[in-house]
Coordinates of C-alpha atoms in Angstrom, one line a residue:
Chain B
M1 CA -34.2 -3.2 -50.0
S2 CA -34.5 -1.9 -45.8
E3 CA -34.3 2.5 -45.9
P4 CA -31.4 4.0 -44.8
I5 CA -31.0 4.2 -40.9
S6 CA -31.0 8.2 -40.2
H7 CA -28.7 9.6 -37.6
A8 CA -32.2 11.2 -35.6
D9 CA -32.8 7.7 -35.3
I10 CA -29.6 6.4 -34.0
Q11 CA -29.6 9.2 -32.2
K12 CA -33.3 8.2 -31.2
T13 CA -32.3 4.9 -29.8
M14 CA -29.6 5.6 -27.9
L15 CA -31.5 8.1 -25.8
Q16 CA -34.3 6.0 -25.5
Q17 CA -31.7 3.5 -23.8
Q18 CA -29.6 5.0 -21.6
K19 CA -33.6 6.2 -20.5
A20 CA -34.1 3.0 -20.0
E21 CA -30.9 2.2 -18.2
Q22 CA -31.0 5.0 -16.2
R23 CA -34.7 3.7 -15.1
K24 CA -33.4 0.4 -14.3
K25 CA -30.4 2.0 -11.8
Q26 CA -32.8 3.9 -10.1
L27 CA -34.7 1.0 -9.3
L28 CA -32.2 -0.7 -8.3
N29 CA -31.1 2.2 -5.6
L30 CA -34.7 2.3 -5.4
V31 CA -34.6 -1.2 -3.8
L32 CA -31.2 -1.0 -1.7
L33 CA -32.5 2.3 0.3
V34 CA -35.0 0.3 1.5
L35 CA -33.2 -2.4 2.5
L36 CA -31.3 -0.4 4.2
L37 CA -33.9 0.8 5.8
A38 CA -35.3 -1.6 7.2
A39 CA -32.2 -3.9 7.7
P40 CA -31.7 -2.6 11.2
A41 CA -34.9 -4.7 12.6
V42 CA -32.6 -7.7 10.8
L43 CA -29.5 -7.4 11.6
Y44 CA -27.5 -5.8 15.0
P45 CA -27.2 -1.5 14.1
V46 CA -23.3 -1.4 14.5
F47 CA -22.7 -4.0 12.8
L48 CA -24.6 -2.7 10.2
M49 CA -22.8 0.5 10.9
K50 CA -19.7 -0.3 10.8
I51 CA -20.9 -1.9 7.4
L52 CA -21.6 1.6 6.2
C53 CA -18.7 3.1 7.3
F54 CA -16.2 0.9 5.2
A55 CA -18.3 1.3 2.4
L56 CA -18.2 5.5 2.1
F57 CA -14.4 4.9 3.0
A58 CA -14.6 2.4 -0.5
V59 CA -17.0 4.4 -2.5
A60 CA -14.2 7.6 -1.8
F61 CA -11.0 5.5 -2.4
N62 CA -12.8 4.5 -6.0
L63 CA -13.0 7.8 -6.5
L64 CA -9.3 8.0 -7.3
L65 CA -9.0 4.3 -8.0
G66 CA -11.8 3.5 -10.6
F67 CA -12.5 7.0 -11.8
T68 CA -8.8 8.7 -12.4
G69 CA -7.2 5.6 -12.4
L70 CA -4.9 6.2 -9.9
L71 CA -4.3 3.9 -6.7
S72 CA -3.4 5.8 -3.4
F73 CA -2.0 3.3 -1.0
G74 CA -1.8 6.0 1.7
H75 CA -5.7 6.3 2.3
A76 CA -5.7 4.7 5.7
A77 CA -4.2 8.5 6.5
F78 CA -7.2 10.2 6.0
L79 CA -9.6 7.8 7.3
A80 CA -6.9 7.8 11.2
S81 CA -7.0 11.9 10.5
G82 CA -10.7 12.1 10.2
A83 CA -11.0 9.7 13.2
Y84 CA -8.4 11.5 15.8
T85 CA -9.5 14.5 14.7
T86 CA -13.0 14.1 15.9
G87 CA -12.7 12.2 18.7
Y88 CA -10.2 14.3 20.4
L89 CA -12.1 17.7 19.4
L90 CA -15.1 15.4 21.0
S91 CA -13.6 13.9 24.1
T92 CA -11.7 17.8 25.0
Y93 CA -14.6 19.6 24.5
P94 CA -18.3 17.9 25.6
G95 CA -20.5 20.7 25.1
L96 CA -19.7 20.2 21.1
S97 CA -22.7 19.1 18.8
T98 CA -21.6 15.8 17.6
E99 CA -22.0 16.9 13.8
M100 CA -19.1 19.9 13.8
G101 CA -16.8 17.7 15.7
I102 CA -17.7 15.5 12.2
L103 CA -17.0 17.7 10.2
A104 CA -13.8 18.9 11.6
G105 CA -12.3 15.6 11.3
T106 CA -13.5 15.8 7.9
A107 CA -11.8 18.8 7.3
A108 CA -8.8 18.0 8.8
A109 CA -8.6 15.0 6.4
T110 CA -9.7 17.2 3.2
V111 CA -6.2 19.2 4.0
L112 CA -4.1 16.4 4.3
G113 CA -5.5 14.7 1.3
F114 CA -4.4 18.3 0.4
C115 CA -1.0 18.0 0.7
F116 CA -0.1 14.4 0.0
A117 CA -2.1 15.4 -3.6
V118 CA 0.6 18.2 -4.3
V119 CA 3.8 15.8 -3.9
A120 CA 2.2 12.2 -4.8
I121 CA 0.7 14.1 -8.5
R122 CA 4.0 14.6 -9.5
R123 CA 4.7 11.1 -10.2
Q124 CA 2.6 8.1 -11.9
G125 CA 1.4 5.1 -11.9
I126 CA 2.9 2.3 -9.4
Y127 CA 5.4 5.3 -8.0
F128 CA 2.4 7.2 -6.8
A129 CA 1.4 4.3 -5.1
M130 CA 5.0 4.3 -3.3
I131 CA 4.9 8.0 -2.7
T132 CA 1.4 7.7 -1.1
L133 CA 2.4 4.7 1.5
A134 CA 5.4 6.3 2.3
L135 CA 3.7 9.2 3.1
A136 CA 0.9 7.5 4.9
Q137 CA 3.7 6.1 7.0
L138 CA 5.0 9.1 7.8
V139 CA 1.5 10.4 9.0
F140 CA 1.4 7.3 11.4
F141 CA 4.8 8.3 13.1
F142 CA 3.8 11.1 13.6
F143 CA 0.4 9.7 15.3
V144 CA 2.6 7.0 17.6
Q145 CA 4.0 10.5 18.7
S146 CA 1.9 12.9 19.0
E147 CA -0.1 13.4 22.6
F148 CA -3.6 14.5 20.8
T149 CA -3.8 10.9 20.0
G150 CA -3.3 8.9 22.9
G151 CA 0.1 6.6 21.5
E152 CA -0.4 3.4 21.4
D153 CA -3.5 3.2 23.9
G154 CA -5.2 5.8 20.9
L155 CA -8.3 7.6 22.4
H156 CA -11.1 5.3 24.5
G157 CA -14.4 6.2 25.7
V158 CA -15.2 9.5 23.0
P159 CA -18.9 10.2 23.8
R160 CA -21.1 10.7 20.8
G161 CA -22.9 13.3 22.2
Y162 CA -26.0 15.0 20.7
L163 CA -26.6 15.3 16.6
F164 CA -27.7 19.2 16.1
G165 CA -27.7 19.7 20.5
F166 CA -30.5 17.6 20.7
I167 CA -30.6 13.7 18.8
D168 CA -28.9 12.0 21.3
L169 CA -26.8 9.4 19.4
S170 CA -26.1 7.2 22.2
N171 CA -29.6 5.6 21.2
N172 CA -28.3 2.5 18.2
L173 CA -31.1 3.3 16.1
A174 CA -30.8 7.0 15.6
M175 CA -27.5 6.6 15.2
Y176 CA -27.8 4.0 13.1
Y177 CA -30.3 6.2 11.0
F178 CA -27.9 9.3 11.2
V179 CA -24.4 7.0 9.8
L180 CA -27.1 5.8 6.5
A181 CA -28.0 9.4 6.3
V182 CA -24.0 10.6 5.9
F183 CA -23.3 7.5 3.5
L184 CA -26.1 8.3 1.2
G185 CA -25.0 11.8 1.3
G186 CA -21.3 10.6 0.1
Y187 CA -22.6 8.0 -1.9
L188 CA -25.1 10.4 -3.5
L189 CA -22.4 13.4 -4.1
V190 CA -19.9 10.9 -5.7
Q191 CA -22.1 9.4 -8.6
R192 CA -23.4 13.1 -8.6
I193 CA -19.0 13.8 -9.3
V194 CA -19.0 10.5 -11.7
G195 CA -21.6 11.8 -13.9
S196 CA -21.0 15.1 -14.5
P197 CA -18.4 16.7 -17.3
F198 CA -15.9 17.0 -14.1
G199 CA -15.9 13.3 -14.0
Q200 CA -16.1 12.2 -17.5
V201 CA -12.3 14.1 -17.4
L202 CA -11.6 12.2 -15.1
K203 CA -12.2 8.8 -16.7
A204 CA -10.8 10.4 -19.3
I205 CA -7.5 11.1 -17.5
K206 CA -7.8 7.2 -16.7
Q207 CA -7.9 6.1 -20.1
N208 CA -5.7 7.9 -21.7
E209 CA -3.5 10.7 -19.5
A210 CA -1.5 11.6 -22.4
R211 CA -4.0 12.8 -24.7
T212 CA -6.2 14.5 -21.7
V213 CA -3.8 16.5 -21.7
S214 CA -3.4 17.3 -25.4
L215 CA -7.0 18.2 -25.4
G216 CA -5.9 21.5 -22.6
Y217 CA -7.2 19.7 -19.8
N218 CA -5.0 20.5 -16.9
V219 CA -5.1 16.9 -16.0
N220 CA -2.6 17.5 -12.4
L221 CA -6.0 20.1 -11.6
Y222 CA -8.1 17.4 -12.2
K223 CA -6.3 15.0 -10.2
L224 CA -5.5 17.0 -7.3
L225 CA -9.3 17.7 -6.8
A226 CA -10.3 14.8 -7.3
F227 CA -7.9 13.5 -4.6
V228 CA -8.7 15.9 -2.1
M229 CA -12.0 15.0 -2.8
S230 CA -11.2 11.2 -2.2
A231 CA -9.7 12.4 1.0
G232 CA -12.2 14.5 2.9
L233 CA -14.7 11.6 2.4
A234 CA -12.6 9.0 3.9
G235 CA -11.8 11.4 6.5
L236 CA -15.6 11.2 6.8
A237 CA -15.9 7.9 7.2
G238 CA -13.4 8.1 10.0
S239 CA -15.0 10.7 11.6
V240 CA -18.3 8.8 11.7
K241 CA -16.4 5.7 12.3
T242 CA -15.0 7.0 15.7
V243 CA -18.5 8.3 16.8
V244 CA -20.4 4.7 16.4
F245 CA -17.6 2.5 17.9
Q246 CA -16.3 5.7 20.4
L247 CA -13.0 4.8 19.7
A248 CA -10.1 6.1 16.7
S249 CA -7.0 4.0 17.5
L250 CA -3.4 3.5 15.5
G251 CA -4.9 0.8 13.6
D252 CA -6.7 3.1 11.6
A253 CA -3.6 4.8 10.4
Q254 CA -1.5 1.6 9.5
W255 CA -0.8 0.3 5.5
H256 CA -2.5 -2.5 6.3
T257 CA -5.7 -0.6 6.1
S258 CA -4.5 1.3 3.2
G259 CA -4.5 -2.3 1.9
E260 CA -7.8 -3.4 2.6
V261 CA -9.6 -0.4 1.7
I262 CA -8.1 -1.7 -1.8
L263 CA -9.5 -4.9 -1.8
M264 CA -12.9 -4.1 -1.3
T265 CA -12.9 -1.8 -3.9
L266 CA -11.6 -4.4 -6.1
L267 CA -13.1 -7.3 -5.1
G268 CA -16.5 -5.6 -5.4
G269 CA -15.4 -4.0 -8.8
T270 CA -13.8 -0.9 -9.3
G271 CA -15.4 2.0 -10.9
T272 CA -18.5 0.9 -10.6
L273 CA -20.9 2.9 -8.2
L274 CA -21.9 -0.2 -6.0
G275 CA -19.0 -1.9 -5.6
P276 CA -16.8 -0.9 -3.1
V277 CA -20.2 -0.9 -1.2
I278 CA -20.8 -4.7 -1.7
G279 CA -17.3 -5.4 -0.9
A280 CA -17.0 -3.4 2.3
A281 CA -20.4 -5.7 3.5
F282 CA -18.2 -8.7 2.8
V283 CA -14.7 -7.6 3.5
V284 CA -16.8 -6.7 7.0
N285 CA -18.3 -9.5 7.3
L286 CA -15.8 -12.1 6.6
E287 CA -13.7 -10.6 9.2
Y288 CA -16.5 -10.7 11.8
Q289 CA -17.6 -14.6 10.8
L290 CA -14.0 -15.9 10.7
S291 CA -13.6 -13.9 13.8
Q292 CA -15.9 -16.5 15.6
G293 CA -14.9 -19.0 14.2
P294 CA -12.0 -21.7 14.1
L295 CA -10.2 -19.7 11.5
G296 CA -10.1 -16.2 13.1
D297 CA -6.3 -16.0 13.4
W298 CA -6.0 -16.5 10.0
V299 CA -8.2 -13.4 8.6
D300 CA -4.5 -11.9 7.1
A301 CA -3.5 -14.9 5.0
I302 CA -6.8 -15.1 4.1
L303 CA -7.8 -12.3 3.0
G304 CA -4.4 -12.2 1.5
A305 CA -5.3 -15.6 -0.6
I306 CA -8.7 -13.8 -1.7
F307 CA -6.7 -10.4 -3.0
I308 CA -4.5 -12.9 -4.7
L309 CA -7.0 -14.7 -6.7
T310 CA -9.5 -11.7 -6.9
V311 CA -6.0 -10.5 -9.0
I312 CA -6.1 -13.2 -10.8
A313 CA -9.4 -14.6 -11.6
F314 CA -12.0 -12.0 -12.1
R315 CA -10.7 -8.5 -11.7
S316 CA -13.7 -6.3 -13.1
G317 CA -14.5 -7.4 -9.0
I318 CA -18.4 -8.9 -8.2
V319 CA -20.6 -6.2 -9.2
G320 CA -18.0 -5.9 -12.4
E321 CA -18.7 -9.6 -12.9
V322 CA -22.7 -9.4 -12.5
Q323 CA -22.9 -6.6 -14.6
K324 CA -20.6 -8.5 -17.2
F325 CA -23.2 -11.3 -16.6
M326 CA -26.9 -9.5 -17.1
R327 CA -24.9 -8.0 -20.6
K328 CA -24.2 -11.4 -21.8
N329 CA -27.2 -13.4 -21.1
L330 CA -30.3 -11.1 -20.2
G331 CA -29.4 -8.5 -23.3
Chain G
M1 CA 37.0 14.0 25.0
S2 CA 35.7 15.4 21.8
E3 CA 32.3 16.8 20.4
I4 CA 31.1 17.4 17.7
L5 CA 27.6 19.9 18.2
G6 CA 27.4 18.6 21.9
V7 CA 27.1 15.2 20.7
P8 CA 31.1 12.7 22.0
V9 CA 32.6 11.4 19.0
T10 CA 32.2 8.3 20.1
V11 CA 28.1 7.9 20.1
L12 CA 28.3 9.9 16.8
S13 CA 29.8 7.5 15.0
G14 CA 28.6 4.6 16.9
Q15 CA 25.0 5.8 15.2
L16 CA 27.1 7.1 11.6
L17 CA 27.8 2.8 11.6
L18 CA 24.0 1.7 13.0
G19 CA 22.9 3.7 9.6
V20 CA 26.2 2.8 7.3
I21 CA 24.1 -0.6 7.9
N22 CA 20.8 -0.1 8.7
G23 CA 22.0 1.2 4.4
A24 CA 23.7 -1.6 3.7
F25 CA 20.2 -3.3 4.0
Y26 CA 18.1 0.2 2.1
A27 CA 20.3 -0.4 -0.7
L28 CA 20.6 -4.6 -0.9
L29 CA 16.7 -3.9 -0.6
S30 CA 16.3 -1.2 -3.0
L31 CA 18.4 -3.0 -5.3
G32 CA 16.7 -5.8 -6.1
L33 CA 13.7 -4.1 -6.7
A34 CA 15.3 -2.3 -9.1
V35 CA 17.1 -5.3 -11.0
I36 CA 12.5 -6.2 -10.5
F37 CA 12.0 -3.5 -11.8
G38 CA 14.1 -3.6 -15.0
L39 CA 12.8 -6.3 -16.5
L40 CA 8.9 -7.0 -14.8
K41 CA 8.5 -3.5 -15.1
I42 CA 6.8 -4.2 -11.9
I43 CA 6.7 -2.8 -8.1
N44 CA 7.5 -5.9 -6.0
F45 CA 5.8 -5.0 -2.8
A46 CA 6.1 -9.4 -1.5
H47 CA 9.8 -8.0 -1.2
G48 CA 9.7 -6.9 2.5
A49 CA 7.8 -10.8 2.6
M50 CA 10.8 -11.9 0.7
Y51 CA 13.1 -10.3 3.3
M52 CA 11.5 -11.9 6.4
L53 CA 11.7 -15.4 5.3
G54 CA 15.1 -15.2 4.5
A55 CA 15.5 -13.9 8.1
M56 CA 13.0 -16.9 9.6
A57 CA 14.6 -19.5 7.2
T58 CA 18.1 -18.9 9.0
V59 CA 16.8 -19.0 12.3
V60 CA 14.1 -22.2 11.8
L61 CA 16.7 -24.1 10.0
F62 CA 18.5 -23.9 12.5
D63 CA 16.5 -24.6 15.2
N64 CA 15.2 -27.2 13.8
L65 CA 17.7 -29.2 11.6
G66 CA 20.8 -27.2 12.8
V67 CA 21.8 -25.3 10.6
N68 CA 24.5 -23.5 10.7
Y69 CA 25.0 -20.0 9.2
W70 CA 27.0 -20.0 6.7
V71 CA 24.9 -22.4 5.4
A72 CA 21.9 -20.7 5.3
L73 CA 23.7 -17.9 4.4
F74 CA 23.3 -19.3 0.6
V75 CA 20.5 -21.9 1.2
A76 CA 18.0 -19.8 2.6
P77 CA 18.6 -17.2 -0.4
I78 CA 17.8 -20.2 -2.7
M79 CA 15.2 -21.3 -1.1
V80 CA 13.4 -17.9 -1.2
G81 CA 14.6 -17.8 -4.8
A82 CA 12.6 -20.5 -5.8
L83 CA 9.3 -19.4 -4.2
G84 CA 10.0 -16.6 -5.9
V85 CA 10.3 -18.5 -9.7
L86 CA 6.8 -20.3 -8.0
I87 CA 5.5 -17.3 -7.9
E88 CA 6.7 -15.5 -10.5
Y89 CA 5.3 -18.8 -12.8
F90 CA 2.1 -19.3 -11.4
L91 CA 0.4 -16.6 -10.4
L92 CA 2.9 -12.9 -11.8
R93 CA 2.6 -14.3 -15.4
R94 CA -1.1 -15.1 -15.1
I95 CA -1.2 -11.7 -15.6
G96 CA 1.3 -10.3 -17.5
G97 CA -0.6 -8.1 -20.0
Q98 CA -2.8 -6.4 -17.6
D99 CA -2.1 -3.0 -15.8
H100 CA 1.3 -2.8 -13.9
I101 CA -1.5 -2.0 -10.9
Y102 CA -2.2 -5.5 -10.5
S103 CA 0.4 -7.0 -10.6
L104 CA 1.5 -5.0 -7.6
L105 CA -1.8 -5.6 -5.8
L106 CA -1.7 -9.1 -6.5
T107 CA 2.3 -9.4 -4.6
F108 CA 0.6 -6.8 -1.6
G109 CA -1.6 -10.6 -1.7
V110 CA 1.4 -12.5 -2.1
A111 CA 3.2 -10.8 1.2
L112 CA 0.0 -10.7 3.1
M113 CA -0.6 -13.7 2.8
I114 CA 3.1 -15.0 3.2
Q115 CA 2.4 -12.8 6.5
G116 CA -0.3 -14.1 7.8
I117 CA 0.3 -17.4 7.6
L118 CA 3.7 -17.2 9.2
T119 CA 2.5 -14.7 12.4
N120 CA 0.3 -17.6 13.0
I121 CA 2.7 -20.4 13.5
Y122 CA 5.3 -18.2 14.8
G123 CA 3.6 -15.6 16.8
V124 CA 4.8 -11.5 16.5
S125 CA 7.2 -11.8 19.3
G126 CA 10.6 -12.2 18.1
L127 CA 12.2 -15.0 17.5
R128 CA 16.3 -15.8 19.2
Y129 CA 19.1 -16.4 17.1
S130 CA 22.3 -16.1 18.5
M131 CA 25.3 -15.1 16.0
P132 CA 27.7 -17.3 14.8
D133 CA 31.0 -17.5 17.0
V134 CA 33.6 -16.2 14.5
F135 CA 31.7 -12.9 14.8
K136 CA 31.4 -12.3 18.9
G137 CA 33.6 -9.0 20.3
G138 CA 34.8 -6.5 17.9
M139 CA 37.6 -4.2 17.7
N140 CA 38.4 -0.7 19.0
L141 CA 39.4 1.8 16.4
G142 CA 40.3 4.8 18.5
F143 CA 37.4 6.4 18.4
M144 CA 34.9 3.8 18.1
F145 CA 33.9 0.7 18.7
L146 CA 33.2 -2.1 15.7
P147 CA 31.8 -5.3 16.5
Y148 CA 33.2 -8.0 14.2
Y149 CA 29.3 -9.1 13.1
R150 CA 28.5 -5.4 11.6
A151 CA 31.7 -4.9 9.5
W152 CA 30.4 -7.9 7.6
V153 CA 27.5 -7.1 7.4
I154 CA 28.6 -4.1 5.6
V155 CA 31.7 -6.3 3.1
M156 CA 29.2 -8.3 2.0
A157 CA 26.0 -6.4 1.0
L158 CA 29.0 -3.8 -0.9
L159 CA 30.2 -7.4 -2.3
V160 CA 26.7 -8.8 -3.5
C161 CA 26.4 -4.8 -4.4
F162 CA 28.8 -4.5 -6.3
G163 CA 28.8 -8.3 -7.7
T164 CA 25.2 -7.7 -8.9
W165 CA 26.0 -4.3 -10.4
F166 CA 29.0 -6.4 -12.3
M167 CA 27.0 -8.7 -13.8
I168 CA 24.2 -6.5 -15.3
E169 CA 26.8 -3.6 -16.3
K170 CA 29.6 -5.6 -17.9
T171 CA 28.9 -9.8 -18.2
K172 CA 26.6 -11.8 -21.5
L173 CA 23.4 -12.1 -19.1
G174 CA 23.7 -8.8 -18.0
S175 CA 23.3 -7.4 -21.0
Y176 CA 20.7 -9.4 -21.9
L177 CA 19.2 -8.4 -19.2
R178 CA 19.4 -5.1 -19.9
A179 CA 18.3 -5.4 -24.4
G180 CA 14.8 -7.2 -22.4
T181 CA 15.0 -3.9 -20.5
E182 CA 14.5 -2.3 -23.9
D183 CA 12.6 -4.1 -25.5
A184 CA 11.5 -7.6 -24.6
Q185 CA 9.8 -8.4 -27.5
L186 CA 12.6 -7.7 -30.1
M187 CA 15.0 -10.1 -27.6
Q188 CA 12.5 -12.6 -27.9
G189 CA 12.5 -12.0 -31.6
F190 CA 16.5 -12.8 -31.1
G191 CA 15.6 -16.3 -30.1
I192 CA 16.3 -15.9 -26.6
N193 CA 14.0 -17.9 -24.1
V194 CA 12.8 -14.3 -22.4
P195 CA 9.6 -16.3 -20.3
L196 CA 12.6 -17.9 -18.3
L197 CA 15.1 -14.8 -17.8
I198 CA 11.8 -12.9 -16.5
S199 CA 11.0 -15.5 -14.6
L200 CA 15.2 -16.1 -13.2
T201 CA 15.0 -12.4 -12.5
Y202 CA 12.7 -12.7 -10.4
G203 CA 14.2 -15.1 -9.1
F204 CA 17.0 -13.5 -8.2
G205 CA 15.6 -10.4 -6.9
V206 CA 13.8 -12.1 -4.4
M207 CA 17.1 -13.9 -3.7
L208 CA 19.2 -10.5 -2.3
A209 CA 16.2 -9.4 -0.5
A210 CA 16.2 -12.6 1.1
F211 CA 19.7 -12.7 1.4
A212 CA 19.8 -9.1 2.9
G213 CA 16.7 -11.4 5.3
V214 CA 19.4 -14.1 6.5
L215 CA 22.5 -10.9 7.3
A216 CA 19.6 -9.6 9.5
A217 CA 19.0 -12.6 11.6
P218 CA 21.8 -12.3 14.2
I219 CA 21.5 -8.8 14.9
Y220 CA 17.6 -7.9 14.3
S221 CA 14.2 -8.9 16.2
V222 CA 13.4 -12.2 14.1
T223 CA 9.5 -12.2 13.5
P224 CA 7.0 -11.9 10.6
V225 CA 6.3 -8.4 10.7
M226 CA 9.8 -7.4 10.2
G227 CA 9.2 -7.0 6.1
S228 CA 6.4 -4.8 6.1
H229 CA 7.7 -1.8 7.8
I230 CA 11.3 -2.1 6.2
L231 CA 9.3 -2.5 2.8
I232 CA 8.0 1.2 2.7
V233 CA 11.0 3.0 3.9
V234 CA 13.1 1.4 1.4
F235 CA 10.0 2.3 -1.2
A236 CA 10.7 6.1 0.1
V237 CA 14.9 5.1 -0.7
V238 CA 13.3 3.9 -4.6
V239 CA 11.5 6.6 -4.8
I240 CA 14.2 9.4 -3.9
G241 CA 16.1 7.2 -5.8
G242 CA 15.0 6.5 -8.9
M243 CA 14.5 3.1 -10.3
G244 CA 17.1 4.3 -14.0
S245 CA 19.8 2.7 -12.5
I246 CA 21.5 0.4 -10.2
S247 CA 24.1 1.7 -8.7
G248 CA 21.7 5.0 -7.9
A249 CA 19.8 2.0 -6.1
I250 CA 22.7 1.5 -3.6
I251 CA 24.3 4.9 -3.8
T252 CA 20.9 6.0 -2.3
G253 CA 20.5 3.4 0.0
I254 CA 23.9 3.8 1.7
L255 CA 23.0 7.1 1.9
M256 CA 19.5 6.8 3.3
G257 CA 21.0 4.8 6.1
I258 CA 23.8 7.7 6.8
I259 CA 21.4 10.5 7.2
E260 CA 19.1 8.6 9.7
G261 CA 21.9 7.6 11.9
L262 CA 22.5 11.0 11.4
T263 CA 19.2 12.3 12.6
K264 CA 19.1 9.5 14.9
T265 CA 22.2 11.0 16.8
F266 CA 21.1 15.1 16.8
Y267 CA 17.2 14.4 16.6
P268 CA 16.4 10.7 17.6
Q269 CA 12.4 12.1 17.6
A270 CA 12.2 12.8 13.8
S271 CA 14.4 9.5 12.9
S272 CA 12.3 7.3 11.8
A273 CA 10.5 9.5 9.2
V274 CA 13.2 11.7 7.8
I275 CA 13.6 9.3 4.8
F276 CA 10.0 10.4 4.4
L277 CA 10.7 13.6 4.7
V278 CA 13.9 13.4 2.4
M279 CA 11.1 11.6 0.0
V280 CA 9.1 14.6 -0.3
I281 CA 11.7 17.3 -0.3
V282 CA 13.3 15.1 -3.3
L283 CA 9.8 15.0 -5.3
L284 CA 9.4 18.6 -4.7
I285 CA 12.2 19.9 -6.2
R286 CA 13.1 16.5 -8.3
P287 CA 10.0 14.8 -9.0
S288 CA 12.3 11.8 -10.9
G289 CA 14.2 10.9 -7.8
L290 CA 18.3 11.9 -8.0
F291 CA 18.9 8.7 -10.0
G292 CA 16.0 9.2 -12.4
K293 CA 16.0 9.3 -16.1
E294 CA 12.3 9.4 -16.9
A295 CA 9.9 12.5 -15.8

């Protein structure tokens, strides 16, 4: 006869398991941090910054799709509004220090996110996707016709300026570490949100919205907040991107960009923290590699094919599949 | 010359005509979306691409094989419809049990791929297609000039819309379709081949899109990207009308075309945005859409 297992024992082992998992996660994060810090020694900083910007964009997007279950097809609007606001302010007011421009861009995207959310959360599922897409198109037309965006030409030669008024960002390495800091800040913020009680409610909404309502949660408020935060972070990504490349263009606002961020997130792994980062790195790198070779014109077709393949064959994405594999084979 | 609010009647009626024609296209496209949504419960993101394929097929068949407009009117939709059946059979069916978000993303991938491939072959500048000689010219209605082809588009679109409505609401096949919308499993229990019905429905839905594409070929610039913009507008139309009813989709489509035409006359800057604004207002006042059933 084996001894009966007491409730306390179960709790103890569960706690231990959780702690071990947390330690593993921390170790992984540490390794990644070291890699990111050392990366400019090996790779071209501007290329890395592009990856980081899109990674932040995808992480922000994943807060909605992966952790709240809302598919926004309009996130390009937030990327672009951040980009244009920052670009306009920094080129018009040369004395403005860079971080103020970025903050303003983020704020603009956050406000826009609020407006989107108020309208879009009135419907669910695929309607939500269609509404966000239509709203983003509305924003696109606004940018096309506005004076301050430079219309079809976009904004060029946006000065990178001085961070806090004294760090010269025209140095690529300084710029890189600034972008890295912003990215890490955004990433850790999302990690914190997802792990908080608030994040737990978001996950509950994803799994069963009706039940969450019946538990007494104001689901719409939670969705609204998640949407606004996601939009703000996407705007931050756009603002930083403008500073890095010194331009803001209509390409950012196109529905194509909204599709791209979905692909990054899906491919990397929705609902995982690291997934969107890996996905963004993969897609940005793929686009770069293709543009160098003879397949340069086939980027869209290839992205479409990857989309189809991901949806059909591995919906949990790269990180999701690796996690599954580890659980199966490594206990 | 008589005027309404400072706008000459000929200009106003001309814009209204253009509006009705755009509306006819919106109606045809949102009708196809509604038919597909009814049975498959998915939004077909590839709908714009199918519309584009219909138009491209018309031009390419004419340029390479000399296939004339009348033949293309039948052949192009059938070709695209067959492609639709293949897409349903080989791709959509595989993710049948999953969240509908995935089928939306899958059709988005299909759209991206088709558009990407055709852009590579034909470029993004428009292909030229001249309309059949029968349609050259037009008639003077006294208050406006009505080109024959535009009249033809309106008549054909209305006929096809009515035919589809009749088929779904009044025929045996339509009753299967409606029953499948309610409870596909029960239908299967009655011995109806539901998977086949689903394939055919998807094929039929995209056929409607391709048909709209053929109608569009002589009057709009035919490019591989022509589908993506109109699709987003049609999505807004669908949100405005709600997917509840076939007739609702048709009416909303034409109505939105007219509103767009009016905006073009009185405040041209807002004409490309007006449908989206209407969508916002409708969502704020009546979230389930004008003809929507569910909340």
